[in-house]
Amino acid sequence: MIKIKRALISVTDKIGIVEFAKFLQSQNVEIISTGGTAKTLKDNKVKVTDISEYTGFPEIMDGRVKTLHPKVHGGLLGVRDNKEHIQAMGTHDIEPIDMVVVNLYAFEETVKKGAEFEEVIENIDIGGPSMIRSAAKNHKFVVVVVNPERYAGLMETMKSNNGSISKDVSRALAAEAFSRTAVYDGAISTWFDSQIGVAFPEKMAISAERKTQLRYGENPHQRASLYISDNSIPSVANAKFLQGKELSYNNILDADSAYELVNEFKEPAAAIVKHNNPCGVAVDTDLDKAFDKALNCDPVSSFGGIFAFNREVDGKTAEKAAKIFCEVIIAPSYSKDALEIFATKKNLRVVETGLWTVKPNQKELKIQAIRGGFLLQDKDDMVADFDNLKIVTKRKPTEKELQDMIFAFTVCKHVKSNAIVYVKDGSTIGIGAGQMSRIDSSRIGAWKAKETNKNTESAKGSVLASDAFFPFADGLEAAAAEGITAVIQPGGSVRDNEVIEAADKHNLAMVFTGIRHFKH
């Protein structure tokens, strides 16, 4: 057991600290403190020894130097059963410190609010991490507390153990302390890299905080947790959970895919995602009509999927969505009527993200774990637009075809490769996803359209988007046989001329984007 006789308290987050300090005082623990923390404690009738009084050295340089002193770190690092350490402490008048209660300057919060460079620099804590690391290293003799949520448990423990804390508890707190300084340093290094324009540093620290432990991962025998790496942006990770069963690992992946997809569009949009692929996507002037169109693309596969919207869900849309079994509804917000309707479905998970916002020049990176490491790349945020399309066929696309082609190619970005998407009137009507052959994706997309509508000509008059070039003309020929009128694809194949000739033969309009949208 570690008997707590002397504690050093220096906190930025002062929640609960007065109560904890008063408890320590009631246990006859001597309290040393710094700056604003000392003032807060004194104002609340807690007896405190100022750090400068304790060290015999003033706080200097606007508080940059106050705890970086041998009396502090010697008191933390001295090994209590090492005679040489004890002798050195006696020689230099160093008293042992048995507990350190520290939380750090609000660096992450300062960055989040968009502070200027110099203000951010001043919120890089030096003394705090140094004390935390010293205490955590010597956790056999020193208890380190970095999380205010631990105060209540520690008070109960000390009450039950005559003012002492077990070494097992101290070890667990030390592990938490090292995690905190690692995350803190990771946030600083990431911010510094962003300031000097380095996206792929030679060494990288990932800073994240666990939000929740999940019941299991992709399968029941796998463990899983959700971590937050950026809590400043609207997202599935940061969303409010309004009702229903807890989100599963697969729910979160699918909800994220669906949310990213609907937020590609300025018009009211609805998307239904299953197993990380869209079953249906549509835009319309009204959200409920967009949902109707998205559902009509593949109502069978939509059963048990994720429904995502890029507008506030109103009562009319909610009534339609509530009639179909789904796992999760995700949207920026919900009307009162919509929430009342969803409340009748107790197991339905309703998730509110807030309005989607993208800051100017905001870049995101995508991480893919592999055994022994991970891959890091820019997020695919490229979009095709009317100004950058290259018309390569004799027939030019109509304005309506162009609008549907841009929509289709945008959806393609969110479909597993090889991806083929058929679109008509701002709605997907058939999606071929995740096939090893592009011609198979073309056939599956057309079959989906026929099967849904029980109409052998359902793809007639639609446009087709391909996430990558057609390596041969056969994929395009298969789609032409279904009655498509226009094609959008990246181009770039050595057989582009053959594909263009096939398009001309069928009087199709075809445009090249120069952008590929593989999604593995």
mmCIF file of N, CA and C in Angstrom, residues 208-295:
data_model
loop_
_atom_site.group_PDB
_atom_site.id
_atom_site.type_symbol
_atom_site.label_atom_id
_atom_site.label_comp_id
_atom_site.label_asym_id
_atom_site.label_seq_id
_atom_site.Cartn_x
_atom_site.Cartn_y
_atom_site.Cartn_z
ATOM 1 N N ALA A 208 -6.010 9.813 -29.950
ATOM 2 C CA ALA A 208 -7.431 9.477 -29.934
ATOM 3 C C ALA A 208 -7.858 9.132 -28.512
ATOM 4 N N GLU A 209 -9.152 9.283 -28.274
ATOM 5 C CA GLU A 209 -9.714 8.993 -26.951
ATOM 6 C C GLU A 209 -10.870 8.014 -27.103
ATOM 7 N N ARG A 210 -10.898 7.001 -26.267
ATOM 8 C CA ARG A 210 -11.980 6.030 -26.368
ATOM 9 C C ARG A 210 -13.295 6.652 -25.930
ATOM 10 N N LYS A 211 -14.278 6.567 -26.818
ATOM 11 C CA LYS A 211 -15.616 7.068 -26.494
ATOM 12 C C LYS A 211 -16.446 5.999 -25.817
ATOM 13 N N THR A 212 -16.363 4.786 -26.355
ATOM 14 C CA THR A 212 -17.143 3.706 -25.764
ATOM 15 C C THR A 212 -16.580 2.353 -26.157
ATOM 16 N N GLN A 213 -16.788 1.394 -25.305
ATOM 17 C CA GLN A 213 -16.428 0.015 -25.617
ATOM 18 C C GLN A 213 -17.656 -0.649 -26.223
ATOM 19 N N LEU A 214 -17.494 -1.277 -27.383
ATOM 20 C CA LEU A 214 -18.609 -1.884 -28.087
ATOM 21 C C LEU A 214 -18.835 -3.318 -27.604
ATOM 22 N N ARG A 215 -20.038 -3.806 -27.820
ATOM 23 C CA ARG A 215 -20.359 -5.180 -27.384
ATOM 24 C C ARG A 215 -19.400 -6.176 -28.023
ATOM 25 N N TYR A 216 -19.129 -5.989 -29.306
ATOM 26 C CA TYR A 216 -18.156 -6.814 -30.028
ATOM 27 C C TYR A 216 -17.846 -6.152 -31.361
ATOM 28 N N GLY A 217 -16.943 -6.745 -32.123
ATOM 29 C CA GLY A 217 -16.535 -6.176 -33.400
ATOM 30 C C GLY A 217 -17.399 -6.657 -34.553
ATOM 31 N N GLU A 218 -16.770 -6.919 -35.701
ATOM 32 C CA GLU A 218 -17.532 -7.386 -36.858
ATOM 33 C C GLU A 218 -18.278 -8.673 -36.549
ATOM 34 N N ASN A 219 -17.705 -9.483 -35.654
ATOM 35 C CA ASN A 219 -18.309 -10.756 -35.235
ATOM 36 C C ASN A 219 -18.238 -10.866 -33.712
ATOM 37 N N PRO A 220 -19.115 -11.685 -33.118
ATOM 38 C CA PRO A 220 -19.178 -11.743 -31.650
ATOM 39 C C PRO A 220 -17.885 -12.144 -30.963
ATOM 40 N N HIS A 221 -16.999 -12.852 -31.657
ATOM 41 C CA HIS A 221 -15.760 -13.276 -30.993
ATOM 42 C C HIS A 221 -14.659 -12.211 -31.066
ATOM 43 N N GLN A 222 -14.961 -11.046 -31.665
ATOM 44 C CA GLN A 222 -13.960 -9.980 -31.787
ATOM 45 C C GLN A 222 -14.289 -8.838 -30.829
ATOM 46 N N ARG A 223 -13.268 -8.335 -30.140
ATOM 47 C CA ARG A 223 -13.447 -7.186 -29.255
ATOM 48 C C ARG A 223 -13.336 -5.886 -30.053
ATOM 49 N N ALA A 224 -13.983 -4.825 -29.574
ATOM 50 C CA ALA A 224 -13.969 -3.567 -30.326
ATOM 51 C C ALA A 224 -14.305 -2.387 -29.420
ATOM 52 N N SER A 225 -13.795 -1.212 -29.786
ATOM 53 C CA SER A 225 -14.123 0.045 -29.121
ATOM 54 C C SER A 225 -14.166 1.150 -30.160
ATOM 55 N N LEU A 226 -14.868 2.219 -29.842
ATOM 56 C CA LEU A 226 -14.920 3.410 -30.687
ATOM 57 C C LEU A 226 -14.028 4.481 -30.085
ATOM 58 N N TYR A 227 -13.129 5.027 -30.905
ATOM 59 C CA TYR A 227 -12.227 6.091 -30.474
ATOM 60 C C TYR A 227 -12.515 7.372 -31.255
ATOM 61 N N ILE A 228 -12.314 8.499 -30.600
ATOM 62 C CA ILE A 228 -12.518 9.811 -31.219
ATOM 63 C C ILE A 228 -11.162 10.458 -31.448
ATOM 64 N N SER A 229 -10.882 10.837 -32.691
ATOM 65 C CA SER A 229 -9.629 11.520 -32.998
ATOM 66 C C SER A 229 -9.827 13.012 -33.228
ATOM 67 N N ASP A 230 -11.063 13.425 -33.530
ATOM 68 C CA ASP A 230 -11.362 14.846 -33.730
ATOM 69 C C ASP A 230 -12.801 15.078 -33.305
ATOM 70 N N ASN A 231 -12.979 15.714 -32.158
ATOM 71 C CA ASN A 231 -14.339 15.926 -31.656
ATOM 72 C C ASN A 231 -14.924 17.262 -32.063
ATOM 73 N N SER A 232 -14.293 17.931 -33.039
ATOM 74 C CA SER A 232 -14.748 19.265 -33.444
ATOM 75 C C SER A 232 -15.628 19.241 -34.682
ATOM 76 N N ILE A 233 -15.800 18.072 -35.320
ATOM 77 C CA ILE A 233 -16.534 18.031 -36.586
ATOM 78 C C ILE A 233 -17.797 17.187 -36.464
ATOM 79 N N PRO A 234 -18.858 17.577 -37.198
ATOM 80 C CA PRO A 234 -20.053 16.720 -37.236
ATOM 81 C C PRO A 234 -19.699 15.379 -37.864
ATOM 82 N N SER A 235 -20.055 14.300 -37.205
ATOM 83 C CA SER A 235 -19.692 12.975 -37.698
ATOM 84 C C SER A 235 -20.459 11.929 -36.919
ATOM 85 N N VAL A 236 -20.381 10.692 -37.397
ATOM 86 C CA VAL A 236 -20.985 9.589 -36.664
ATOM 87 C C VAL A 236 -20.289 9.422 -35.310
ATOM 88 N N ALA A 237 -18.980 9.557 -35.301
ATOM 89 C CA ALA A 237 -18.217 9.370 -34.066
ATOM 90 C C ALA A 237 -18.630 10.369 -32.986
ATOM 91 N N ASN A 238 -18.956 11.595 -33.392
ATOM 92 C CA ASN A 238 -19.280 12.650 -32.429
ATOM 93 C C ASN A 238 -20.785 12.871 -32.261
ATOM 94 N N ALA A 239 -21.592 12.042 -32.894
ATOM 95 C CA ALA A 239 -23.032 12.277 -32.933
ATOM 96 C C ALA A 239 -23.701 12.042 -31.585
ATOM 97 N N LYS A 240 -24.904 12.632 -31.460
ATOM 98 C CA LYS A 240 -25.748 12.375 -30.294
ATOM 99 C C LYS A 240 -26.571 11.115 -30.565
ATOM 100 N N PHE A 241 -26.628 10.271 -29.581
ATOM 101 C CA PHE A 241 -27.395 9.030 -29.683
ATOM 102 C C PHE A 241 -28.740 9.279 -29.008
ATOM 103 N N LEU A 242 -29.805 9.406 -29.801
ATOM 104 C CA LEU A 242 -31.089 9.845 -29.260
ATOM 105 C C LEU A 242 -31.953 8.709 -28.726
ATOM 106 N N GLN A 243 -31.871 7.531 -29.332
ATOM 107 C CA GLN A 243 -32.683 6.419 -28.847
ATOM 108 C C GLN A 243 -32.191 5.108 -29.446
ATOM 109 N N GLY A 244 -32.703 3.993 -28.888
ATOM 110 C CA GLY A 244 -32.455 2.683 -29.471
ATOM 111 C C GLY A 244 -31.335 1.911 -28.812
ATOM 112 N N LYS A 245 -31.089 0.723 -29.354
ATOM 113 C CA LYS A 245 -30.004 -0.121 -28.880
ATOM 114 C C LYS A 245 -28.668 0.548 -29.161
ATOM 115 N N GLU A 246 -27.622 0.133 -28.451
ATOM 116 C CA GLU A 246 -26.315 0.715 -28.698
ATOM 117 C C GLU A 246 -25.836 0.354 -30.104
ATOM 118 N N LEU A 247 -25.038 1.246 -30.665
ATOM 119 C CA LEU A 247 -24.495 1.017 -31.997
ATOM 120 C C LEU A 247 -23.460 -0.101 -31.964
ATOM 121 N N SER A 248 -23.493 -0.954 -32.966
ATOM 122 C CA SER A 248 -22.484 -2.002 -33.094
ATOM 123 C C SER A 248 -21.337 -1.513 -33.977
ATOM 124 N N TYR A 249 -20.279 -2.280 -34.014
ATOM 125 C CA TYR A 249 -19.123 -1.988 -34.884
ATOM 126 C C TYR A 249 -19.577 -1.827 -36.334
ATOM 127 N N ASN A 250 -20.385 -2.784 -36.824
ATOM 128 C CA ASN A 250 -20.846 -2.724 -38.213
ATOM 129 C C ASN A 250 -21.802 -1.566 -38.443
ATOM 130 N N ASN A 251 -22.658 -1.278 -37.446
ATOM 131 C CA ASN A 251 -23.542 -0.116 -37.556
ATOM 132 C C ASN A 251 -22.754 1.163 -37.778
ATOM 133 N N ILE A 252 -21.688 1.320 -37.012
ATOM 134 C CA ILE A 252 -20.888 2.544 -37.085
ATOM 135 C C ILE A 252 -20.225 2.668 -38.451
ATOM 136 N N LEU A 253 -19.652 1.575 -38.951
ATOM 137 C CA LEU A 253 -19.024 1.613 -40.278
ATOM 138 C C LEU A 253 -20.035 1.980 -41.353
ATOM 139 N N ASP A 254 -21.209 1.327 -41.317
ATOM 140 C CA ASP A 254 -22.213 1.591 -42.339
ATOM 141 C C ASP A 254 -22.790 2.998 -42.213
ATOM 142 N N ALA A 255 -23.020 3.436 -40.969
ATOM 143 C CA ALA A 255 -23.561 4.775 -40.751
ATOM 144 C C ALA A 255 -22.586 5.844 -41.243
ATOM 145 N N ASP A 256 -21.308 5.621 -41.012
ATOM 146 C CA ASP A 256 -20.297 6.560 -41.483
ATOM 147 C C ASP A 256 -20.309 6.640 -43.014
ATOM 148 N N SER A 257 -20.379 5.479 -43.675
ATOM 149 C CA SER A 257 -20.417 5.458 -45.137
ATOM 150 C C SER A 257 -21.652 6.179 -45.660
ATOM 151 N N ALA A 258 -22.799 5.915 -45.036
ATOM 152 C CA ALA A 258 -24.047 6.534 -45.481
ATOM 153 C C ALA A 258 -24.021 8.047 -45.283
ATOM 154 N N TYR A 259 -23.494 8.469 -44.136
ATOM 155 C CA TYR A 259 -23.444 9.902 -43.832
ATOM 156 C C TYR A 259 -22.500 10.646 -44.774
ATOM 157 N N GLU A 260 -21.355 10.036 -45.059
ATOM 158 C CA GLU A 260 -20.420 10.646 -46.010
ATOM 159 C C GLU A 260 -21.071 10.772 -47.385
ATOM 160 N N LEU A 261 -21.837 9.767 -47.762
ATOM 161 C CA LEU A 261 -22.449 9.766 -49.086
ATOM 162 C C LEU A 261 -23.495 10.860 -49.234
ATOM 163 N N VAL A 262 -24.452 10.949 -48.321
ATOM 164 C CA VAL A 262 -25.521 11.950 -48.502
ATOM 165 C C VAL A 262 -24.984 13.367 -48.445
ATOM 166 N N ASN A 263 -23.887 13.548 -47.742
ATOM 167 C CA ASN A 263 -23.356 14.907 -47.622
ATOM 168 C C ASN A 263 -22.505 15.330 -48.814
ATOM 169 N N GLU A 264 -22.466 14.505 -49.855
ATOM 170 C CA GLU A 264 -21.874 14.919 -51.132
ATOM 171 C C GLU A 264 -22.793 15.889 -51.877
ATOM 172 N N PHE A 265 -24.079 15.932 -51.499
ATOM 173 C CA PHE A 265 -25.074 16.624 -52.313
ATOM 174 C C PHE A 265 -25.640 17.858 -51.626
ATOM 175 N N LYS A 266 -25.881 18.893 -52.431
ATOM 176 C CA LYS A 266 -26.480 20.121 -51.918
ATOM 177 C C LYS A 266 -27.996 19.994 -51.823
ATOM 178 N N GLU A 267 -28.589 19.226 -52.743
ATOM 179 C CA GLU A 267 -30.033 19.028 -52.730
ATOM 180 C C GLU A 267 -30.413 18.079 -51.597
ATOM 181 N N PRO A 268 -31.692 18.089 -51.175
ATOM 182 C CA PRO A 268 -32.133 17.081 -50.202
ATOM 183 C C PRO A 268 -31.815 15.679 -50.713
ATOM 184 N N ALA A 269 -31.127 14.890 -49.902
ATOM 185 C CA ALA A 269 -30.644 13.578 -50.342
ATOM 186 C C ALA A 269 -30.926 12.518 -49.290
ATOM 187 N N ALA A 270 -31.149 11.303 -49.785
ATOM 188 C CA ALA A 270 -31.326 10.135 -48.923
ATOM 189 C C ALA A 270 -30.453 9.013 -49.451
ATOM 190 N N ALA A 271 -29.889 8.246 -48.534
ATOM 191 C CA ALA A 271 -29.076 7.095 -48.927
ATOM 192 C C ALA A 271 -29.383 5.935 -47.994
ATOM 193 N N ILE A 272 -29.387 4.745 -48.557
ATOM 194 C CA ILE A 272 -29.569 3.521 -47.781
ATOM 195 C C ILE A 272 -28.336 2.662 -48.011
ATOM 196 N N VAL A 273 -27.670 2.271 -46.925
ATOM 197 C CA VAL A 273 -26.408 1.535 -47.015
ATOM 198 C C VAL A 273 -26.542 0.200 -46.296
ATOM 199 N N LYS A 274 -25.973 -0.818 -46.891
ATOM 200 C CA LYS A 274 -25.961 -2.159 -46.308
ATOM 201 C C LYS A 274 -24.591 -2.772 -46.579
ATOM 202 N N HIS A 275 -23.956 -3.282 -45.541
ATOM 203 C CA HIS A 275 -22.636 -3.907 -45.683
ATOM 204 C C HIS A 275 -21.645 -2.986 -46.411
ATOM 205 N N ASN A 276 -21.704 -1.710 -46.042
ATOM 206 C CA ASN A 276 -20.758 -0.700 -46.535
ATOM 207 C C ASN A 276 -20.897 -0.382 -48.022
ATOM 208 N N ASN A 277 -22.009 -0.751 -48.617
ATOM 209 C CA ASN A 277 -22.319 -0.391 -49.997
ATOM 210 C C ASN A 277 -23.710 0.226 -50.055
ATOM 211 N N PRO A 278 -23.926 1.226 -50.889
ATOM 212 C CA PRO A 278 -25.266 1.796 -51.011
ATOM 213 C C PRO A 278 -26.223 0.857 -51.734
ATOM 214 N N CYS A 279 -27.437 0.735 -51.188
ATOM 215 C CA CYS A 279 -28.518 0.012 -51.871
ATOM 216 C C CYS A 279 -29.301 0.966 -52.755
ATOM 217 N N GLY A 280 -29.349 2.222 -52.340
ATOM 218 C CA GLY A 280 -30.070 3.225 -53.106
ATOM 219 C C GLY A 280 -29.710 4.615 -52.645
ATOM 220 N N VAL A 281 -29.628 5.548 -53.600
ATOM 221 C CA VAL A 281 -29.288 6.941 -53.296
ATOM 222 C C VAL A 281 -30.128 7.816 -54.214
ATOM 223 N N ALA A 282 -30.647 8.916 -53.685
ATOM 224 C CA ALA A 282 -31.449 9.801 -54.532
ATOM 225 C C ALA A 282 -31.444 11.222 -53.984
ATOM 226 N N VAL A 283 -31.676 12.161 -54.894
ATOM 227 C CA VAL A 283 -31.896 13.560 -54.527
ATOM 228 C C VAL A 283 -33.245 13.988 -55.079
ATOM 229 N N ASP A 284 -33.847 14.983 -54.424
ATOM 230 C CA ASP A 284 -35.130 15.514 -54.886
ATOM 231 C C ASP A 284 -35.336 16.860 -54.217
ATOM 232 N N THR A 285 -36.390 17.526 -54.595
ATOM 233 C CA THR A 285 -36.689 18.811 -53.949
ATOM 234 C C THR A 285 -37.226 18.594 -52.534
ATOM 235 N N ASP A 286 -37.824 17.425 -52.285
ATOM 236 C CA ASP A 286 -38.365 17.085 -50.972
ATOM 237 C C ASP A 286 -37.657 15.846 -50.428
ATOM 238 N N LEU A 287 -37.374 15.864 -49.142
ATOM 239 C CA LEU A 287 -36.610 14.771 -48.546
ATOM 240 C C LEU A 287 -37.375 13.450 -48.604
ATOM 241 N N ASP A 288 -38.685 13.493 -48.361
ATOM 242 C CA ASP A 288 -39.451 12.248 -48.378
ATOM 243 C C ASP A 288 -39.487 11.629 -49.770
ATOM 244 N N LYS A 289 -39.497 12.457 -50.819
ATOM 245 C CA LYS A 289 -39.470 11.940 -52.190
ATOM 246 C C LYS A 289 -38.098 11.349 -52.512
ATOM 247 N N ALA A 290 -37.058 11.973 -52.004
ATOM 248 C CA ALA A 290 -35.711 11.428 -52.192
ATOM 249 C C ALA A 290 -35.629 10.046 -51.538
ATOM 250 N N PHE A 291 -36.245 9.910 -50.352
ATOM 251 C CA PHE A 291 -36.232 8.607 -49.682
ATOM 252 C C PHE A 291 -37.005 7.564 -50.484
ATOM 253 N N ASP A 292 -38.167 7.952 -51.019
ATOM 254 C CA ASP A 292 -38.949 7.024 -51.854
ATOM 255 C C ASP A 292 -38.106 6.492 -53.005
ATOM 256 N N LYS A 293 -37.407 7.387 -53.666
ATOM 257 C CA LYS A 293 -36.608 7.005 -54.839
ATOM 258 C C LYS A 293 -35.430 6.121 -54.431
ATOM 259 N N ALA A 294 -34.781 6.461 -53.315
ATOM 260 C CA ALA A 294 -33.644 5.660 -52.850
ATOM 261 C C ALA A 294 -34.107 4.253 -52.481
ATOM 262 N N LEU A 295 -35.261 4.164 -51.800
ATOM 263 C CA LEU A 295 -35.789 2.860 -51.394
ATOM 264 C C LEU A 295 -36.185 2.022 -52.603
#
